XYZ file of C-alpha atoms in Angstrom:
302
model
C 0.000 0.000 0.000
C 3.000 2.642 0.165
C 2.705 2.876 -3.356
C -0.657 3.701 -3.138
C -2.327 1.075 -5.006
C -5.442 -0.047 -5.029
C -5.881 -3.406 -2.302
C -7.360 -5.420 -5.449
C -4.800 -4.406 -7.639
C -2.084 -5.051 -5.222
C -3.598 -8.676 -4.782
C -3.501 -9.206 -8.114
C 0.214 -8.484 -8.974
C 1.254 -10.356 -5.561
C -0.753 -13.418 -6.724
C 1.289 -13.058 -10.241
C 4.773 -12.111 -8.770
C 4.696 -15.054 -6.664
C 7.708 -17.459 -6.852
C 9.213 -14.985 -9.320
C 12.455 -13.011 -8.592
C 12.891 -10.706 -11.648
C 12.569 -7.125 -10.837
C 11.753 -6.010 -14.631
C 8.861 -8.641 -14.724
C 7.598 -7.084 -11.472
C 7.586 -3.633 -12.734
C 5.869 -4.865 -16.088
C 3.470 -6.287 -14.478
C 2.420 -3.409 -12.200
C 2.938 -1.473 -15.306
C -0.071 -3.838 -17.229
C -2.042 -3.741 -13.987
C -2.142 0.125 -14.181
C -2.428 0.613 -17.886
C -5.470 -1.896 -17.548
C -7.475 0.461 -14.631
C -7.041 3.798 -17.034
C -8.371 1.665 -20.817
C -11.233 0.727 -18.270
C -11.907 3.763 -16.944
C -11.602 5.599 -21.047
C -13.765 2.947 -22.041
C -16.713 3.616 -19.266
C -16.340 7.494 -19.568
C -16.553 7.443 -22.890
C -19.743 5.671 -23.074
C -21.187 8.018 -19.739
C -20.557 11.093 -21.699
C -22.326 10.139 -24.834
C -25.534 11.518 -25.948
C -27.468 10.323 -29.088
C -28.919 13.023 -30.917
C -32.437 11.937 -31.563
C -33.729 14.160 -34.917
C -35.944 11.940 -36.797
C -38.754 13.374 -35.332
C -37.945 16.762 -36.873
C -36.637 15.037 -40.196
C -40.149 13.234 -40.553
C -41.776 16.660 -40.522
C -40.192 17.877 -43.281
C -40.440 14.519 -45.254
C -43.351 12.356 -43.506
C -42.642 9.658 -46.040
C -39.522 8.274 -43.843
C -39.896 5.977 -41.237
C -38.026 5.542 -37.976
C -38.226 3.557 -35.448
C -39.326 0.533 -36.304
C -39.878 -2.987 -34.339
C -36.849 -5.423 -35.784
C -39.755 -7.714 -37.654
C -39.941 -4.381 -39.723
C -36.634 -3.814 -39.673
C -35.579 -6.798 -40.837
C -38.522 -7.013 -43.754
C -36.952 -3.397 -44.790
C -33.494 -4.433 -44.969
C -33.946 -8.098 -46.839
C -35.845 -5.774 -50.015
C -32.331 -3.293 -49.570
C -30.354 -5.170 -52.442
C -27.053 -3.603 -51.782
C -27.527 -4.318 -48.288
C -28.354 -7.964 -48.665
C -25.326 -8.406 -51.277
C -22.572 -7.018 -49.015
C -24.196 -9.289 -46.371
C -23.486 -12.340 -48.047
C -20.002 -10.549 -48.649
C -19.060 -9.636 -45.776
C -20.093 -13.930 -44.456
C -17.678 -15.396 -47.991
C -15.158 -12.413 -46.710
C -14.785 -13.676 -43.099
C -15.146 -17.120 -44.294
C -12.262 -17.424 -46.083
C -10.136 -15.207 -43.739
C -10.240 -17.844 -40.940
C -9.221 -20.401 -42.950
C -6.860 -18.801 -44.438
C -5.255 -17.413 -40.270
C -5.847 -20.949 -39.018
C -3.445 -22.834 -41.542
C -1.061 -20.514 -42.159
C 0.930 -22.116 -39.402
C 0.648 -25.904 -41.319
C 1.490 -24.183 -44.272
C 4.825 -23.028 -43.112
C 5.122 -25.991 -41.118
C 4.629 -28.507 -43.096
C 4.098 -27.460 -47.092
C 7.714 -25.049 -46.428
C 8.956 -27.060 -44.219
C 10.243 -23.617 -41.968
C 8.431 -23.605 -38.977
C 11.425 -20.925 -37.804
C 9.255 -18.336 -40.064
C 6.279 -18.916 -38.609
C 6.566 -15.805 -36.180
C 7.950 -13.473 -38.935
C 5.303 -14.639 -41.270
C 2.587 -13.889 -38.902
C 3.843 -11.099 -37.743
C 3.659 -9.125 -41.297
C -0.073 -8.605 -40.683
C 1.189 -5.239 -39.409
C 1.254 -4.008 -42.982
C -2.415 -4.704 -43.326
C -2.206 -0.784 -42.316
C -1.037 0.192 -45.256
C -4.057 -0.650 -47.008
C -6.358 0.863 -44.402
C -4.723 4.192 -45.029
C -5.358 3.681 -48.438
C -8.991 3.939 -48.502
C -9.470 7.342 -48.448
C -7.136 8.033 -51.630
C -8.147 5.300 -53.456
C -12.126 6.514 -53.165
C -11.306 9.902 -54.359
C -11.171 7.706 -57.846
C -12.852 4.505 -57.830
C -16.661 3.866 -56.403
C -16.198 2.026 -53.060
C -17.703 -1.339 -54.860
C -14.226 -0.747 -56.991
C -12.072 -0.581 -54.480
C -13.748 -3.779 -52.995
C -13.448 -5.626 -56.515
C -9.170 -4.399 -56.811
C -9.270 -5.526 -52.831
C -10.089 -8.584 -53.685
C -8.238 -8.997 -57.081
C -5.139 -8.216 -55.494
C -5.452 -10.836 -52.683
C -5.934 -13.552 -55.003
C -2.637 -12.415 -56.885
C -0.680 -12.229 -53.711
C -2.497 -15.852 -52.309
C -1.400 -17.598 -55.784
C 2.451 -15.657 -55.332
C 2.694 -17.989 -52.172
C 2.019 -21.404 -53.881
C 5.261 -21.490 -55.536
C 8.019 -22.766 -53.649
C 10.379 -19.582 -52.952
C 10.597 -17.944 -49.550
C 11.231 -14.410 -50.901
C 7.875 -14.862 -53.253
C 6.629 -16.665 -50.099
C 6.219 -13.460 -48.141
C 5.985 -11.016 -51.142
C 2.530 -12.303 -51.334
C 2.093 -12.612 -48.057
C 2.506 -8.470 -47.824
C 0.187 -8.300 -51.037
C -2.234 -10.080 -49.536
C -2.400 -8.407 -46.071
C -2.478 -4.656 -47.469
C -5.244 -6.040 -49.941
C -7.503 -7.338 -46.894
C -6.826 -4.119 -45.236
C -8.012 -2.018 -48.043
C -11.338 -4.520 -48.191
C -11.917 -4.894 -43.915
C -12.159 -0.698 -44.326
C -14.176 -0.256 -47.164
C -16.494 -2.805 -45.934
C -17.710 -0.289 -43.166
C -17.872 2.553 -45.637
C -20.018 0.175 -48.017
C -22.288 -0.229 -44.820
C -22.667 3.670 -43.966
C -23.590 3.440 -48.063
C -26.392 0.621 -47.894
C -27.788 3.242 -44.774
C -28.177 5.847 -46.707
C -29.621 4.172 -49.905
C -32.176 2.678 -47.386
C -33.072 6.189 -46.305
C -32.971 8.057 -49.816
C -34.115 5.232 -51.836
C -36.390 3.267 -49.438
C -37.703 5.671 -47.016
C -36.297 3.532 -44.242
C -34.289 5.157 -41.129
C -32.437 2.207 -39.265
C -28.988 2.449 -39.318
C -28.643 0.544 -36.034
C -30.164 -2.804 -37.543
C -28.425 -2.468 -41.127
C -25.267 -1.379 -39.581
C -25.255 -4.585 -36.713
C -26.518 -7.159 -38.947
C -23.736 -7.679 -41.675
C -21.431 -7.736 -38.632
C -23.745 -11.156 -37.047
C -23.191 -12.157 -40.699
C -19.293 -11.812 -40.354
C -19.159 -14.019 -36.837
C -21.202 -16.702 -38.642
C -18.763 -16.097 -41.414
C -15.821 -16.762 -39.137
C -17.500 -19.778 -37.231
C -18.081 -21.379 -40.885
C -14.183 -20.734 -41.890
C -13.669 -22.722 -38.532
C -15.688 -25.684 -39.606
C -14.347 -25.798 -43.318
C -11.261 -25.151 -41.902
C -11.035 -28.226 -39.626
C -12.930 -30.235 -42.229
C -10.497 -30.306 -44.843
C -7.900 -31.281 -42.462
C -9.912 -33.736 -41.376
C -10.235 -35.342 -44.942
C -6.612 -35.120 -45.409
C -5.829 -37.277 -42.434
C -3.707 -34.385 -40.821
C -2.074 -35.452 -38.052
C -1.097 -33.048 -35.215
C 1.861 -35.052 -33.488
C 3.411 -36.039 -37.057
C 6.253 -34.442 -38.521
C 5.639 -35.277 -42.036
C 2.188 -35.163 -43.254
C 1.033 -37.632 -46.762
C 0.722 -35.814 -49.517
C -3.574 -35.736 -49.236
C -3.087 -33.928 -45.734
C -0.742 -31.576 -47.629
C -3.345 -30.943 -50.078
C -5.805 -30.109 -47.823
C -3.121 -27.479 -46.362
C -2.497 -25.979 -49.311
C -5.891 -25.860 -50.566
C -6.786 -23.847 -47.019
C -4.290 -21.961 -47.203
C -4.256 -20.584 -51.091
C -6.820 -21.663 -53.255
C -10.339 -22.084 -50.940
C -9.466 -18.221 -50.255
C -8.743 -17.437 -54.044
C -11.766 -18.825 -54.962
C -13.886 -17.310 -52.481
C -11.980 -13.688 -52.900
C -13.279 -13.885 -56.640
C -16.904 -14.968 -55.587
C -16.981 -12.110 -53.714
C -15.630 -10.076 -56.678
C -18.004 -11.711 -59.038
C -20.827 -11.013 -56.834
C -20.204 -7.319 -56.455
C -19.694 -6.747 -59.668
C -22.928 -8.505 -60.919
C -25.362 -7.827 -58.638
C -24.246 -4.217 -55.855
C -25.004 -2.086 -58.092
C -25.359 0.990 -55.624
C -24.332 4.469 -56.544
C -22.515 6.125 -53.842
C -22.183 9.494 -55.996
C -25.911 9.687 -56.520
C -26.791 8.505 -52.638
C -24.358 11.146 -51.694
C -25.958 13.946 -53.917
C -29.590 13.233 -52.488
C -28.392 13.305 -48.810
C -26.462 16.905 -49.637
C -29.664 18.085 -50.937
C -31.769 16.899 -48.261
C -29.351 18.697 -45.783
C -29.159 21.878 -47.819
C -32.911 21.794 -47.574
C -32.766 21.447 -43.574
C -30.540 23.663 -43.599
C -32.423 26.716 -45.029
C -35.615 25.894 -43.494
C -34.261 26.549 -40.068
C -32.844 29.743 -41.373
């Protein structure tokens, strides 16, 4: 307590320090303990100090035809006739899909297909330059329509997945990087293609539920991960992987390879296929009736 910590706290990095005689580890972990008290305490305030603005009310007097505040039953028949919405669903569940399968055997991959287990940490640790393409969005929708950028996202991550089939560790990580600044470009455009499916349900539908357009697709992706899980574990299952061998046969290194590269290829250019086909939404046009509509607030209040 001369330090002036917290009883619980103090409990907590005794418990921890027990049996342990390194005075670094002991700072680190009072360090953590701290650090972990103020996130907390960010995380509450910042949710006590918010206020939702409530204007619909005042929006549906100027244009009665909107509706607000519907029961989820309504919600939910609103948002399967939203087209865009219901195609970046399924995009978002083929997205997250193939990600997970892709994360979960990237270790075998290495392991066993490269043989280099010892790069298994470097490998992984690349996802840092995912980054890249989430700065990227911004610059790269000053030119393309955000479906585009989606469509290239994708594109490119198939290029950089097929890179890594052949045998070479520089060409091994080369696509590695491709592929993680690809899936950052898509993971952030996703939740701009959202905000878009919003407004096209307000302009276009008459509809004002962000909260249940916005929160769906994201269900979607969970299921989406959960499914990558099962395939995942499937397709070792059916190539008799074995966890305690050091050499798998060469149908357990097929399976690998085809979780790793080619399920995600082919899913990455579903997804691309899809999009281009069938979201046919025109953020430039949703963006010019939502200026207008504002414009028109705008001077009414004046």
């Amino acid at each position: 307590h001369s330090w002036g910590m917290p009883p619980v706290m103090f409990s907590v990095v005794t418990k921890y320090h027990k049996g342990r005689h390194s005075l670094f580890l002991y700072n680190l972990e009072i360090f953590c303990a701290f650090t972990q008290d103020i996130l907390r305490s960010l995380f509450f305030g910042a949710f006590a100090n918010l206020r939702e603005k409530d204007d619909i009310a005042d929006q549906s007097a100027d244009a009665p035809e909107i509706k607000g505040h519907l029961s989820i039953g309504e919600s939910l028949k609103g948002a399967v006739k939203n087209k865009p919405w219901v195609v970046l669903s399924l995009s978002f569940i083929l997205l997250q899909t193939f990600w997970v399968i892709r994360m979960q055997t990237a270790v075998y991959y290495l392991t066993y297909v490269y043989r280099r287990a010892d790069l298994v940490g470097a490998f992984n640790g690349l996802v840092i330059v995912a980054v890249i393409g989430n700065i990227s969005i911004p610059f790269l929708s000053k030119f393309m329509k955000h479906r585009n950028v989606m469509i290239l996202s994708m594109a490119v991550f198939a290029v950089g997945e097929a890179i890594m089939h052949f045998k070479s560790i520089p060409l091994l990580f080369a696509g590695n990087i491709i592929a993680l600044i690809a899936m950052g470009a898509a993971f952030s455009i996703s939740f701009v293609m959202i905000a878009d499916t919003v407004e096209y349900a307000r302009s276009e539908m008459h509809i004002d539920e962000p909260g249940i357009l916005s929160s769906v697709p994201m269900v979607g992706a969970k299921l989406g991960m959960g499914f990558g899980g099962l395939v995942s574990g499937w397709l070792l299952s059916w190539g008799g992987f074995q966890a305690t061998a050091k050499i798998q046969g060469a149908k357990a290194l097929t399976a690998i390879s085809t979780s790793f590269v080619w399920l995600p290829i082919i899913l990455a250019l579903a997804i691309l296929g899809i999009l281009f086909v069938f979201y046919q939404l025109d953020e430039d046009e949703i963006a010019s009736a939502k200026a207008v509509s504002t414009e028109k607030l705008d001077d009414e209040d004046i």
